[in-house]
Coordinates of C-alpha atoms in Angstrom, one line a residue:
M1 CA 92.7 83.5 93.3
N2 CA 91.1 81.7 96.2
V3 CA 91.3 84.1 99.1
L4 CA 90.5 83.7 102.8
I5 CA 89.6 86.8 104.7
V6 CA 90.0 86.9 108.5
G7 CA 87.5 89.5 109.6
A8 CA 85.2 89.3 106.5
A9 CA 82.1 90.0 108.6
G10 CA 83.6 93.2 109.8
Y11 CA 83.6 96.8 108.5
I12 CA 86.8 96.7 106.6
G13 CA 86.8 93.0 105.8
G14 CA 83.3 93.2 104.3
A15 CA 84.5 96.0 101.9
I16 CA 87.5 93.9 100.9
A17 CA 85.4 90.8 100.3
T18 CA 83.1 92.8 98.0
A19 CA 86.0 94.3 96.1
A20 CA 87.8 91.0 95.8
Q21 CA 84.7 89.3 94.4
R22 CA 84.2 92.1 92.0
A23 CA 87.8 91.6 90.8
G24 CA 87.0 87.9 90.0
H25 CA 88.5 86.2 93.1
E26 CA 86.8 83.4 95.0
V27 CA 86.4 84.6 98.6
A28 CA 85.9 82.8 101.9
G29 CA 85.6 84.2 105.4
L30 CA 86.8 82.8 108.7
R31 CA 83.8 82.3 110.9
H32 CA 83.6 80.8 114.4
P33 CA 80.4 79.2 115.7
G34 CA 77.8 81.8 116.4
G35 CA 79.8 84.5 114.6
H36 CA 78.4 87.3 112.5
T37 CA 76.9 86.7 109.1
L38 CA 79.3 86.9 106.2
P39 CA 78.7 89.1 103.1
E40 CA 76.8 87.6 100.3
G41 CA 78.7 85.1 98.2
V42 CA 81.4 84.6 100.8
K43 CA 81.9 81.0 101.9
A44 CA 82.3 80.3 105.6
V45 CA 85.4 78.5 106.8
D46 CA 85.6 77.3 110.4
G47 CA 88.2 78.9 112.6
D48 CA 88.7 81.1 115.7
L49 CA 91.3 83.8 116.3
T50 CA 91.7 82.5 119.9
D51 CA 92.5 79.0 118.6
A52 CA 95.8 79.2 116.7
A53 CA 95.7 75.6 115.5
S54 CA 92.4 76.2 113.8
L55 CA 93.9 79.1 111.8
T56 CA 96.6 76.9 110.3
I57 CA 94.0 74.4 109.2
A58 CA 91.6 77.1 107.9
A59 CA 94.3 78.7 105.7
K60 CA 95.4 75.5 104.0
G61 CA 94.5 75.4 100.3
F62 CA 94.1 79.1 99.8
D63 CA 96.2 81.3 97.6
R64 CA 96.2 84.2 100.0
V65 CA 95.0 85.1 103.5
V66 CA 94.0 88.6 104.3
H67 CA 94.0 89.3 108.0
V68 CA 91.8 92.3 109.0
G69 CA 90.6 90.8 112.3
P70 CA 90.5 92.9 115.5
P71 CA 93.6 93.1 117.8
L72 CA 93.0 90.7 120.7
G73 CA 96.3 91.2 122.7
E74 CA 99.9 90.3 122.3
E75 CA 99.9 86.6 123.0
T76 CA 96.8 85.8 120.9
D77 CA 97.7 88.0 118.0
L78 CA 101.3 86.8 117.6
A79 CA 100.2 83.1 118.0
G80 CA 97.6 83.8 115.3
V81 CA 100.2 85.3 112.9
D82 CA 102.5 82.3 113.5
A83 CA 99.7 79.9 112.8
L84 CA 98.7 81.6 109.6
T85 CA 102.2 81.8 108.2
A86 CA 102.8 78.2 109.3
S87 CA 100.2 77.2 106.7
G88 CA 102.6 78.3 103.9
V89 CA 100.0 80.6 102.4
P90 CA 101.1 84.2 101.9
V91 CA 99.5 86.5 104.5
I92 CA 98.4 90.1 104.0
Y93 CA 98.3 91.5 107.6
T94 CA 96.7 94.7 108.8
T95 CA 98.2 97.0 111.4
G96 CA 97.6 100.8 111.1
A97 CA 99.0 104.2 111.5
A98 CA 99.5 103.8 115.3
V99 CA 102.4 101.4 114.6
L100 CA 104.3 104.5 113.6
G101 CA 105.2 107.4 115.9
S102 CA 104.7 111.2 115.7
E103 CA 107.8 111.9 113.5
P104 CA 107.2 112.3 109.7
S105 CA 107.3 108.8 108.3
D106 CA 106.7 106.6 105.2
E107 CA 106.7 102.9 104.3
D108 CA 110.4 102.5 105.0
T109 CA 110.3 104.1 108.5
D110 CA 111.0 101.8 111.4
P111 CA 108.0 101.2 113.5
D112 CA 107.5 103.1 116.7
P113 CA 104.3 101.7 118.0
H114 CA 102.0 103.2 120.5
P115 CA 102.0 101.2 123.7
L116 CA 98.3 100.3 123.1
I117 CA 99.4 98.0 120.2
R118 CA 103.1 97.7 120.8
W119 CA 103.3 94.0 119.7
R120 CA 101.9 94.8 116.2
A121 CA 105.4 95.8 115.0
E122 CA 106.6 92.3 115.9
A123 CA 103.6 90.9 114.0
E124 CA 104.6 92.9 111.0
R125 CA 108.2 91.6 111.2
R126 CA 107.0 88.0 111.4
V127 CA 104.6 88.3 108.4
L128 CA 107.3 90.0 106.3
A129 CA 109.9 87.3 107.2
A130 CA 107.4 84.7 106.0
G131 CA 107.1 86.4 102.6
G132 CA 103.9 88.2 103.3
Q133 CA 102.6 91.8 103.0
V134 CA 101.6 94.4 105.6
V135 CA 98.9 97.1 105.0
R136 CA 98.7 100.1 107.4
P137 CA 95.4 101.9 106.9
G138 CA 94.7 105.4 108.2
M139 CA 91.4 106.1 110.0
V140 CA 88.8 104.5 107.7
Y141 CA 85.5 106.2 106.9
G142 CA 82.5 105.8 104.6
N143 CA 80.0 103.0 104.0
G144 CA 78.3 103.7 107.4
G145 CA 81.1 102.6 109.6
G146 CA 84.4 103.6 111.3
L147 CA 85.2 106.0 114.1
I148 CA 83.5 108.9 112.5
A149 CA 80.1 107.2 112.2
G150 CA 80.5 105.2 115.4
L151 CA 82.0 107.7 117.8
L152 CA 82.7 111.2 116.6
A153 CA 79.4 112.0 114.8
P154 CA 77.3 110.6 117.7
K155 CA 79.4 112.6 120.2
A156 CA 78.9 115.8 118.2
A157 CA 75.1 115.1 118.1
E158 CA 75.1 114.5 121.9
Q159 CA 77.2 117.6 122.8
G160 CA 75.8 120.0 120.1
V161 CA 79.4 120.7 119.0
G162 CA 82.1 118.7 117.3
V163 CA 84.7 117.3 119.7
Y164 CA 88.4 116.6 119.4
I165 CA 90.4 115.0 122.2
G166 CA 93.2 117.1 123.8
E167 CA 94.8 120.0 122.0
P168 CA 93.9 121.3 118.6
G169 CA 96.1 120.7 115.6
V170 CA 96.5 116.9 115.8
R171 CA 96.7 115.3 112.4
W172 CA 95.6 111.9 111.3
P173 CA 95.9 110.0 108.0
V174 CA 92.5 108.8 106.7
V175 CA 91.1 106.7 103.9
H176 CA 87.7 105.8 102.5
A177 CA 86.7 102.2 103.0
E178 CA 86.2 101.5 99.2
D179 CA 89.6 103.0 98.3
L180 CA 91.2 100.9 101.0
A181 CA 89.5 97.8 99.7
D182 CA 90.8 98.5 96.3
L183 CA 94.3 98.7 97.7
Y184 CA 94.0 95.2 99.3
V185 CA 92.8 93.8 96.0
T186 CA 95.9 95.2 94.3
V187 CA 98.2 93.8 97.1
L188 CA 96.8 90.4 96.4
D189 CA 98.9 90.2 93.2
R190 CA 102.2 91.0 95.0
T191 CA 104.6 88.1 95.4
E192 CA 107.4 89.7 97.3
P193 CA 107.2 91.0 100.9
G194 CA 106.2 94.7 101.3
I195 CA 104.7 97.3 103.5
W196 CA 101.9 99.5 102.0
H197 CA 100.2 102.6 103.4
G198 CA 96.4 102.9 102.9
M199 CA 96.1 106.6 103.4
S200 CA 94.6 109.1 101.0
E201 CA 95.2 112.3 102.9
T202 CA 95.9 113.8 106.3
V203 CA 93.3 115.8 108.2
R204 CA 93.3 117.9 111.4
L205 CA 91.0 116.4 113.9
D206 CA 89.8 119.8 115.1
E207 CA 88.8 120.6 111.5
L208 CA 87.0 117.3 111.3
A209 CA 85.2 118.3 114.6
A210 CA 84.2 121.6 113.0
A211 CA 82.7 119.8 110.1
L212 CA 80.7 117.5 112.3
G213 CA 79.7 120.4 114.6
E214 CA 78.7 122.8 111.9
G215 CA 81.5 125.1 112.8
R216 CA 81.3 124.7 116.6
T217 CA 84.0 122.7 118.4
A218 CA 85.1 121.9 121.9
S219 CA 88.1 120.0 123.3
W220 CA 87.2 116.7 125.0
P221 CA 89.7 116.5 127.9
L222 CA 91.9 113.4 127.6
E223 CA 91.1 112.0 131.0
E224 CA 87.4 112.3 130.4
A225 CA 87.7 110.6 127.1
R226 CA 89.8 107.8 128.6
A227 CA 87.1 107.2 131.2
E228 CA 84.4 106.9 128.4
I229 CA 86.2 105.1 125.6
G230 CA 89.3 103.6 127.2
G231 CA 92.8 103.6 125.9
I232 CA 92.0 104.3 122.3
A233 CA 91.6 108.0 123.5
D234 CA 95.4 108.2 123.7
L235 CA 95.6 107.6 120.0
F236 CA 93.6 110.8 119.4
V237 CA 96.5 112.9 120.7
L238 CA 99.1 111.3 118.5
D239 CA 100.0 113.8 115.8
Q240 CA 101.0 111.9 112.6
Q241 CA 102.4 112.9 109.2
I242 CA 102.6 109.7 107.2
S243 CA 103.3 109.4 103.5
S244 CA 101.8 106.9 101.1
T245 CA 103.8 108.0 98.1
K246 CA 105.7 104.7 97.7
T247 CA 102.4 102.8 97.8
R248 CA 100.8 105.0 95.2
N249 CA 103.8 104.9 92.9
H250 CA 104.6 101.2 93.2
L251 CA 101.0 99.9 93.1
D252 CA 99.5 102.6 90.9
W253 CA 96.9 103.2 93.6
H254 CA 94.8 106.3 93.1
P255 CA 92.2 106.8 95.8
A256 CA 88.9 108.2 94.5
H257 CA 88.0 110.0 97.8
T258 CA 90.7 112.6 98.4
S259 CA 88.9 115.0 100.8
L260 CA 87.1 113.7 103.9
L261 CA 85.8 117.2 104.7
D262 CA 84.2 117.5 101.2
W263 CA 82.8 114.0 101.6
L264 CA 81.2 114.9 104.9
R265 CA 79.4 117.9 103.2
T266 CA 77.8 115.4 100.7
Q267 CA 76.4 113.4 103.7
S268 CA 74.3 116.2 105.2

C-alpha cells in the first residue's frame, strides 16, 4: 500500500516507517517547512498539523494514513482528525493508555480519559465513525527513545536512585518500539473499524525505578514533579490494568519483548 505517516520523523513514527517499508509498503511522511528530517526512503509530503486544510490535501491519493503526531490541544487535534477523515482515506489514529481510567479495562471498555488529554476520546469516536482504526500504545521503550531514556533514566543518574512519582505500586502498560511498529503494520491490513491495544505487559513503576537505580529508589513528590515536568506528572500516579488480549488474538500479534526489566538488564 501507499501509506502516509503523520509523525514519521518522530520516535514512534520512525519505527513504524521502517517496519512498513520492510513489509513492502511505499511510505511518505508529513513534513512542514523546516521540520525534522524524515527516515531514509520516506518521501516528504507538505502539510502542517496546525493547518487542517493542508492535511486533507496531503492525505489524498494514499491508501492509509497513520497518525502518530503529538497532541497539540483539543481544537487543533479534532480539526486535524476531521480534515484527515474528510480525505476519504482510512485513518489509523494513535491515542494511548491515558484515554482509559484506573479500572481494569480492555479494547471494549468505554474511554475514561485523563483530563490532560480528555478530547482524545472524542477523536477516537470520530475516527471510528469514519471507518478508521485506533491504536492505544502503552509506555513505549527501546531504540533510544521514550520516557525511560528521556526522563526516568536521566533522573536516576542525577539523583543516584531510581525515582517514581507519588506512591509505590502504580502499574503501567508498556511496549517495545519495534513490537508496536509491527502492530501498526498489521493494522494497515484491517478494513473494518477497530480499537487495538499496543501493550506487551504491565510493570510497576517503583520496580522500574529499582532497575534504573540499581536497587535504590525514592519517591518523587507529585508537586515537585509537576513543577519540573508539567502536567504529564499526573499520569504517573494513574494505576492501570489494561488487557491487550483481544488485539493479540484477533491480529495474531505476539510481541518479542515481554519483559521490560529483563530488557533493561541487557542495556547495562
